[in-house]
PDB file of C-alpha atoms in Angstrom:
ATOM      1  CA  UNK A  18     -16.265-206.619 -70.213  1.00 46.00           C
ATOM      2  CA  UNK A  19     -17.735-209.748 -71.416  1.00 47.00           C
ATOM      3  CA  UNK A  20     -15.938-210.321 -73.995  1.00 48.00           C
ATOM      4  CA  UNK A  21     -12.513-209.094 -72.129  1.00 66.00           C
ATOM      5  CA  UNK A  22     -13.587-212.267 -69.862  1.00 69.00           C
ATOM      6  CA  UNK A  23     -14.346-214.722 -72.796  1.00 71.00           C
ATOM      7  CA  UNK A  24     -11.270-214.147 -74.774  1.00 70.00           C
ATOM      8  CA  UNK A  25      -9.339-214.577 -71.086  1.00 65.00           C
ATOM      9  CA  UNK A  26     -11.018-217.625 -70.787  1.00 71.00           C
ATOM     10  CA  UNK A  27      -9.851-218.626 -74.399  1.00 74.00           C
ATOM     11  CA  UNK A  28      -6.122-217.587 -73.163  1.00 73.00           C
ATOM     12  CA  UNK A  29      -6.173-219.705 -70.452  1.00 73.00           C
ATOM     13  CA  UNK A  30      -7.717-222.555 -72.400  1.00 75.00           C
ATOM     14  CA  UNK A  31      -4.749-222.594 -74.882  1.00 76.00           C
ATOM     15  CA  UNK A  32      -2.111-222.516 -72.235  1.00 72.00           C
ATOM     16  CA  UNK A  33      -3.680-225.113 -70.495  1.00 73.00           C
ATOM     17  CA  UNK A  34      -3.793-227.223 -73.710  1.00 71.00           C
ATOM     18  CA  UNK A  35      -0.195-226.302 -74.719  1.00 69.00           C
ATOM     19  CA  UNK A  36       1.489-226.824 -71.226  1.00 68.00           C
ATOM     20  CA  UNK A  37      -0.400-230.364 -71.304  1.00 66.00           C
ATOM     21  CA  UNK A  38       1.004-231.243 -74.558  1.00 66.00           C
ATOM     22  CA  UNK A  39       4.694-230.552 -73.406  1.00 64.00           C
ATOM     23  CA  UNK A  40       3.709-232.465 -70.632  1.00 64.00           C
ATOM     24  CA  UNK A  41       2.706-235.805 -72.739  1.00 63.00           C
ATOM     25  CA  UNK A  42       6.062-234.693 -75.304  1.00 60.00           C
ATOM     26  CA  UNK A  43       7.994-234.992 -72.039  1.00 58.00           C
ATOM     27  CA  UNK A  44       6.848-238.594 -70.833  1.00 59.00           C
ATOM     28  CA  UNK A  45       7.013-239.697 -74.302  1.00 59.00           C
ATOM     29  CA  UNK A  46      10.855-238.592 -74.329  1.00 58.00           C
ATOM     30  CA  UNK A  47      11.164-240.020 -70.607  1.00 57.00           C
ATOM     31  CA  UNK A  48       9.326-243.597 -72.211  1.00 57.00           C
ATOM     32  CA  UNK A  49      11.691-243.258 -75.180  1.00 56.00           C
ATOM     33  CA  UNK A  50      14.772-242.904 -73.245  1.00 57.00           C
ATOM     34  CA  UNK A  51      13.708-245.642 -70.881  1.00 60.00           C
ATOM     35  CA  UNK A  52      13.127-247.794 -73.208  1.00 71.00           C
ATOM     36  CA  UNK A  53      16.765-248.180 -73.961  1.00 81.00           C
ATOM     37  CA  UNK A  54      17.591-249.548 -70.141  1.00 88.00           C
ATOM     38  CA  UNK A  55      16.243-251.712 -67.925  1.00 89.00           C
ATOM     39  CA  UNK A  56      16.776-250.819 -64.235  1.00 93.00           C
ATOM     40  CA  UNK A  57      17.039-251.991 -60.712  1.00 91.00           C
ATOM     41  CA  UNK A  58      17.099-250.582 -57.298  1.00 93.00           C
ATOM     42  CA  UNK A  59      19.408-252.956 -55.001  1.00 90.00           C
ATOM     43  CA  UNK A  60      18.225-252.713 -51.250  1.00 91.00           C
ATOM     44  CA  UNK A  61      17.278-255.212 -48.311  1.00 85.00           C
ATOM     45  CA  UNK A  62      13.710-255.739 -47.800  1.00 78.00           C
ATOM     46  CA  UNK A  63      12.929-252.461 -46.355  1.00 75.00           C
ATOM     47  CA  UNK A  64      12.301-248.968 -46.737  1.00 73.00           C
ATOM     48  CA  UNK A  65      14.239-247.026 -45.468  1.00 77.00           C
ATOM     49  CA  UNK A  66      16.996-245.285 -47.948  1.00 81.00           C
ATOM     50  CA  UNK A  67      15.841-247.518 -50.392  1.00 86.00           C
ATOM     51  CA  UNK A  68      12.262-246.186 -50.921  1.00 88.00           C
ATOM     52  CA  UNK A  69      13.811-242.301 -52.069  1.00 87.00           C
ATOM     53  CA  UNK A  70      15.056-244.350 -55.651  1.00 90.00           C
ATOM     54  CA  UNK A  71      11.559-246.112 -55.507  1.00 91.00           C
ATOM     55  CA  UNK A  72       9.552-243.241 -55.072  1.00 88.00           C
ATOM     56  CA  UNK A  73      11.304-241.384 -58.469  1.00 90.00           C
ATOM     57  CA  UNK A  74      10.603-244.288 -60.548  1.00 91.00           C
ATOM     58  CA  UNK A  75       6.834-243.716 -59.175  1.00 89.00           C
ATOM     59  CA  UNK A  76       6.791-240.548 -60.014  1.00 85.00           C
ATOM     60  CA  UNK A  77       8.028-240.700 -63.383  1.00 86.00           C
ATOM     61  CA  UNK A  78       5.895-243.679 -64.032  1.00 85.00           C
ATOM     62  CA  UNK A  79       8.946-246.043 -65.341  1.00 89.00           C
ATOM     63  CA  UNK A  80       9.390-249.305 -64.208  1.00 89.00           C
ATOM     64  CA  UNK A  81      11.908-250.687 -62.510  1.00 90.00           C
ATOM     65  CA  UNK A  82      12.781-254.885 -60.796  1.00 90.00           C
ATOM     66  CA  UNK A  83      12.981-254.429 -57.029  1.00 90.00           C
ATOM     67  CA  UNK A  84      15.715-256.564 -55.894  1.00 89.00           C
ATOM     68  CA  UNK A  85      15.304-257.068 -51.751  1.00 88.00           C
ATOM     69  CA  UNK A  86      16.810-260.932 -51.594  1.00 88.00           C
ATOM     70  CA  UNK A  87      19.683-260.544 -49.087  1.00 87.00           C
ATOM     71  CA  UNK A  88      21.372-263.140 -50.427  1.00 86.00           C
ATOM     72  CA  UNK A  89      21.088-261.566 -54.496  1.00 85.00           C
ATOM     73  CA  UNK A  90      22.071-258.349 -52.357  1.00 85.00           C
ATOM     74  CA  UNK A  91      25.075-259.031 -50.822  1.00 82.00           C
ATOM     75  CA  UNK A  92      26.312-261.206 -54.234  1.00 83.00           C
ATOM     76  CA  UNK A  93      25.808-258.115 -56.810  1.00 80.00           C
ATOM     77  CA  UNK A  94      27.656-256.499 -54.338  1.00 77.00           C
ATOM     78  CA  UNK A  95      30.459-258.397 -54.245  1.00 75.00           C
ATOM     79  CA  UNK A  96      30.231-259.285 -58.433  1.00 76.00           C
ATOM     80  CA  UNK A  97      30.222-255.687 -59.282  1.00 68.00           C
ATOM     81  CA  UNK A  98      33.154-254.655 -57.184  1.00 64.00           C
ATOM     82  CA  UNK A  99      35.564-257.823 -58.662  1.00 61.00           C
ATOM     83  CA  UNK A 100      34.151-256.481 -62.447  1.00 57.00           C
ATOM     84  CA  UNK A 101      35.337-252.743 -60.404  1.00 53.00           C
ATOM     85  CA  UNK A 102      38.761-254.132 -60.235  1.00 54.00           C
ATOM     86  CA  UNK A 103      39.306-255.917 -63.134  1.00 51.00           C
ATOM     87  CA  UNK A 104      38.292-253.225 -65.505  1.00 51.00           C
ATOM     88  CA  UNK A 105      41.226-250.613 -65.552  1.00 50.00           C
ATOM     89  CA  UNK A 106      39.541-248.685 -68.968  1.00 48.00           C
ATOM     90  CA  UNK A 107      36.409-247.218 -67.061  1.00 56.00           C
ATOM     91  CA  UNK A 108      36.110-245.564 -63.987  1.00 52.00           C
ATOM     92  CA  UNK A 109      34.115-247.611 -61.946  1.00 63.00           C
ATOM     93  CA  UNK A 110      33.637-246.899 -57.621  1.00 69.00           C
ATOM     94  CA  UNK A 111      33.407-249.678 -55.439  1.00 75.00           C
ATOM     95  CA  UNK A 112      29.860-250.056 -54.049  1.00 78.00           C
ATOM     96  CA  UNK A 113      30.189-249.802 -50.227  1.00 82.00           C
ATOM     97  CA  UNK A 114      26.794-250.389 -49.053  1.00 81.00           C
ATOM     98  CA  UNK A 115      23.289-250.646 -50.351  1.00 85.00           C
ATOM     99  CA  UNK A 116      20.855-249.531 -51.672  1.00 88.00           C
ATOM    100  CA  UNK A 117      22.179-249.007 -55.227  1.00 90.00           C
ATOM    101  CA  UNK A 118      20.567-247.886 -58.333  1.00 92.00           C
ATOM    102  CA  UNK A 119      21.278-250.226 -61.376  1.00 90.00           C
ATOM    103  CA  UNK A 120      20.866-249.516 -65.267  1.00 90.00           C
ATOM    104  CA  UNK A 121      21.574-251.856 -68.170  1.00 86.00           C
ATOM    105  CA  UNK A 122      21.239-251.454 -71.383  1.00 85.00           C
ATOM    106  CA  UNK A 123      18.501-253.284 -73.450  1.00 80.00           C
ATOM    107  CA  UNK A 124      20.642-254.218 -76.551  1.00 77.00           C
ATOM    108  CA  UNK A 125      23.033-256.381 -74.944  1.00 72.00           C
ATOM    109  CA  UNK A 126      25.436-255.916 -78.205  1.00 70.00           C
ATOM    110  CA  UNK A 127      25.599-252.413 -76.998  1.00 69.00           C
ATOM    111  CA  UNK A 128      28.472-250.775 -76.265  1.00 74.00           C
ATOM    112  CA  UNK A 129      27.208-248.709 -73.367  1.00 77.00           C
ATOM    113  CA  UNK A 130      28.306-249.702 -70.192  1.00 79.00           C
ATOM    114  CA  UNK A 131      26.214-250.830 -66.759  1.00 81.00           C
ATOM    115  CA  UNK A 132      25.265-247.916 -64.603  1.00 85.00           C
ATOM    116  CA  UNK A 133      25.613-248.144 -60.743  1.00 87.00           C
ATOM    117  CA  UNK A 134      25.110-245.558 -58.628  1.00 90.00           C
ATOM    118  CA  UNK A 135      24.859-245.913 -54.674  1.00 88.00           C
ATOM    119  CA  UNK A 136      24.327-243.365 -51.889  1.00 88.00           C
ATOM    120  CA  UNK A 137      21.041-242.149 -51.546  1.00 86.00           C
ATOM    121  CA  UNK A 138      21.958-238.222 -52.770  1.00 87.00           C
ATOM    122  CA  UNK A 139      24.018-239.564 -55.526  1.00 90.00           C
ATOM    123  CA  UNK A 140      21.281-241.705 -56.674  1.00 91.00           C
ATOM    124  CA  UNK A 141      18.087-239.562 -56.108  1.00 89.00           C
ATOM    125  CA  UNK A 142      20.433-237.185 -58.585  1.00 89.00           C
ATOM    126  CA  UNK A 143      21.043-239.329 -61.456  1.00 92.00           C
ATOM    127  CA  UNK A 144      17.521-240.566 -61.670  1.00 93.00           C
ATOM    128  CA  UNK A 145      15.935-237.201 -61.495  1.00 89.00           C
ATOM    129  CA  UNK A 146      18.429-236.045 -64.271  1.00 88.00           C
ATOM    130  CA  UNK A 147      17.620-239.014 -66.176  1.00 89.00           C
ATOM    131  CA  UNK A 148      13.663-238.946 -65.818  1.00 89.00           C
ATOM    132  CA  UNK A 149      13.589-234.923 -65.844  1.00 85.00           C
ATOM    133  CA  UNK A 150      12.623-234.485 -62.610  1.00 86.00           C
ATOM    134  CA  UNK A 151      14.923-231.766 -61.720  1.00 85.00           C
ATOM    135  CA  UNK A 152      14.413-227.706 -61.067  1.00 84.00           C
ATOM    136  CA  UNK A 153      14.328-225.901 -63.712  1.00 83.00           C
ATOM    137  CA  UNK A 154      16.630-223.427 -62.527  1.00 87.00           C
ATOM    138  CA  UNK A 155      20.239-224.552 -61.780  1.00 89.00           C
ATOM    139  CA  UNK A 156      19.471-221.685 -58.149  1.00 90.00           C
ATOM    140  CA  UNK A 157      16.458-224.081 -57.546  1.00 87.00           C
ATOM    141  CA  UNK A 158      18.639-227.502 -58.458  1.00 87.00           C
ATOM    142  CA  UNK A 159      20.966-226.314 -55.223  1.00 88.00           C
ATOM    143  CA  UNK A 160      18.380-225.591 -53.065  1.00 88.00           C
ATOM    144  CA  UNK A 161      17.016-228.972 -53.965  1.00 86.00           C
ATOM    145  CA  UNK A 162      20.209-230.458 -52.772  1.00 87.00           C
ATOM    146  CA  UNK A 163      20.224-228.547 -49.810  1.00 89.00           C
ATOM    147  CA  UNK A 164      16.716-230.284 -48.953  1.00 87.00           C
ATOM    148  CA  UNK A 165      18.042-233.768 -49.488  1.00 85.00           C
ATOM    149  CA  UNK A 166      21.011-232.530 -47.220  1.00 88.00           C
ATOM    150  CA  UNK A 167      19.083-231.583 -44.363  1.00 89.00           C
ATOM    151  CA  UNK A 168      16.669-234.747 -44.556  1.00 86.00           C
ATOM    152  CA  UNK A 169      19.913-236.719 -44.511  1.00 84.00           C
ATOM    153  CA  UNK A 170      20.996-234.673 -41.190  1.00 89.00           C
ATOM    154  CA  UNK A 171      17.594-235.019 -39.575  1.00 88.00           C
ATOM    155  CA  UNK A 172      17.844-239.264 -40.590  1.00 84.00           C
ATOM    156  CA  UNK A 173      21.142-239.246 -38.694  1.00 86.00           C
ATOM    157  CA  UNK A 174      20.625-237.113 -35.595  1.00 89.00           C
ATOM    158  CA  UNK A 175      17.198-239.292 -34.919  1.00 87.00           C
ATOM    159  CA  UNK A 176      19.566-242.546 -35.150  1.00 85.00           C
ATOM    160  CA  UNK A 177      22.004-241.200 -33.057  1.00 88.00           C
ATOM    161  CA  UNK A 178      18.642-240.170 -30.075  1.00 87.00           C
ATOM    162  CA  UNK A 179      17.400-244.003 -30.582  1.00 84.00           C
ATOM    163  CA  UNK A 180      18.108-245.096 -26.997  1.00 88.00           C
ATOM    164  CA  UNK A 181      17.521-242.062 -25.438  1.00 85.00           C
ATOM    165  CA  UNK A 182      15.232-242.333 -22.339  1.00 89.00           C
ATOM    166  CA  UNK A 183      11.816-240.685 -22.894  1.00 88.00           C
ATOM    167  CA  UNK A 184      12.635-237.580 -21.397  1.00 90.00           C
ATOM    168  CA  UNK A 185      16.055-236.758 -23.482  1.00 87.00           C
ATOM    169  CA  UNK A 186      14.312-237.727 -26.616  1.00 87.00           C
ATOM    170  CA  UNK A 187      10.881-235.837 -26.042  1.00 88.00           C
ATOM    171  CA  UNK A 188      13.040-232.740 -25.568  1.00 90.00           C
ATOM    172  CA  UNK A 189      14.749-233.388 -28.558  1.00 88.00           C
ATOM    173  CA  UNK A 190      11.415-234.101 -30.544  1.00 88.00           C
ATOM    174  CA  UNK A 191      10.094-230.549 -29.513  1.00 90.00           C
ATOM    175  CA  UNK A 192      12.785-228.671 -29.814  1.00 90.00           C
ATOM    176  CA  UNK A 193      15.755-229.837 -32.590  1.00 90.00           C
ATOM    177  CA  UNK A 194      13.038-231.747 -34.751  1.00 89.00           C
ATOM    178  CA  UNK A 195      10.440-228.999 -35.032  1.00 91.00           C
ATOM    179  CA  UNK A 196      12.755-226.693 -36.051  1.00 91.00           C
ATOM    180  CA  UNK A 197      14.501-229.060 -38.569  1.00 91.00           C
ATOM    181  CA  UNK A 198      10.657-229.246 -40.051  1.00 89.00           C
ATOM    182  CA  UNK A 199      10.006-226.136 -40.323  1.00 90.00           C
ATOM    183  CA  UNK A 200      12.495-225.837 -42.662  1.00 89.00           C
ATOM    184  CA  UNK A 201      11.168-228.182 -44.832  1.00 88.00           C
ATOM    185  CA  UNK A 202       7.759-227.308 -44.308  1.00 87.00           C
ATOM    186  CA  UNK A 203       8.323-223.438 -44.988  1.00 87.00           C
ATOM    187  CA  UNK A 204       8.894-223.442 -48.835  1.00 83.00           C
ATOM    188  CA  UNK A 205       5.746-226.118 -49.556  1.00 83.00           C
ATOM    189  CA  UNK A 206       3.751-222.928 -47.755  1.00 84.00           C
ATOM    190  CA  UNK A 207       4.138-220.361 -50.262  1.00 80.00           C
ATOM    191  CA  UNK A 208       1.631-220.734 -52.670  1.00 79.00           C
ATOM    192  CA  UNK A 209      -1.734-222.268 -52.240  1.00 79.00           C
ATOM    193  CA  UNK A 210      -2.097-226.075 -52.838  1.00 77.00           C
ATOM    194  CA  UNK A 211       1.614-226.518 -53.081  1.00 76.00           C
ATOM    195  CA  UNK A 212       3.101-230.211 -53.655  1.00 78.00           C
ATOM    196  CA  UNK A 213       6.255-229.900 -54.836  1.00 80.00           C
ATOM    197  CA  UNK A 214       9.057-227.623 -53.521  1.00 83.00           C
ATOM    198  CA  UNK A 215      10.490-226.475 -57.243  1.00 81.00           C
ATOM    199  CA  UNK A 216       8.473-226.206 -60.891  1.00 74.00           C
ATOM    200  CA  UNK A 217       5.873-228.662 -60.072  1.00 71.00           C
ATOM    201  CA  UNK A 218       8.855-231.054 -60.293  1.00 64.00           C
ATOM    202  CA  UNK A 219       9.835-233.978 -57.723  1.00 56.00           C
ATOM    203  CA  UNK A 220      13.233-232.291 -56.972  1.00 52.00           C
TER     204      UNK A 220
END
């Protein structure tokens, strides 16, 4: 029985050494990749929608310049949707509203083209798929977007209650809210010490 136990313990040992070197091969193919771009997160000087792109760059560990100037704002803004018009060879979409996710390439004799990507889902997306942050699954990927669709559905319905008197919006705290987290709590419940919803991944 002993040794059953000892050569268990040896098992476990190895995975735990081979998972943590596909963990370091990972970041060093994340750091490799990054290295090619520089990026920036476009957004006023507040959290808000702004701090869901912030928080994936902290949890892959890549850096990023925060730009919250409202003047620097409001002009990429307006620069990248006159380069939007001008260039009829790519598809570009006008950026409506911050925040916006920005990446440039490095080599600026490179032929790869300026990344933006605004709307919080949209951007949360490409910067999980570009930092491999996303379920493993492509089942687990949905559900993952069904998350960020319900947070986006609980942001709006407690904008819409901000001047309700204390009564209407206590009400709607104990009733509408706690059921909206529930759903997002229930999934973080089913295994012991859970942080992450999918794969021990951020989406």
């Amino acid at each position: 029985q002993t040794m059953d136990i000892e050569a268990f313990r040896r098992r476990a040992k190895l995975a735990e050494d081979q998972i943590g070197a596909l963990e370091s091969t990972i970041k060093q193919l994340v750091k490799s990749k990054c290295g090619k771009y520089r990026y920036e997160v476009i957004y006023y000087g507040m959290k808000n929608r702004g701090n869901f792109a912030r928080l994936l760059f902290a949890e892959a560990g890549v850096p990023f310049d925060d730009v919250t100037d409202y003047g620097k704002v409001m002009s990429f803004m307006k620069c990248h949707n006159k380069i939007s018009e001008s260039n009829k060879n790519k598809l570009m979409i006008d950026l409506f509203a911050p925040p916006a996710v920005i990446r440039y390439p490095r080599n600026k004799s490179s032929n790869e083209e300026v990344i933006a990507i605004s709307q919080t889902e949209a951007m949360v997306g490409f910067l999980a798929t570009e930092f491999n942050l996303r379920a493993a699954s492509i089942e687990d990927h949905y559900r993952g977007q069904m998350l960020i669709a319900n947070a986006n559905d609980i942001l709006s319905e407690i904008f819409q209650h901000k001047d309700d008197k204390f009564e209407d919006l206590d009400k709607f705290y104990k009733d509408r809210i706690q059921r909206w987290l529930g759903i997002l709590q229930k999934p973080l419940t089913q295994k012991p010490d859970q942080e992450y919803y999918f794969d021990d991944r951020c989406l």
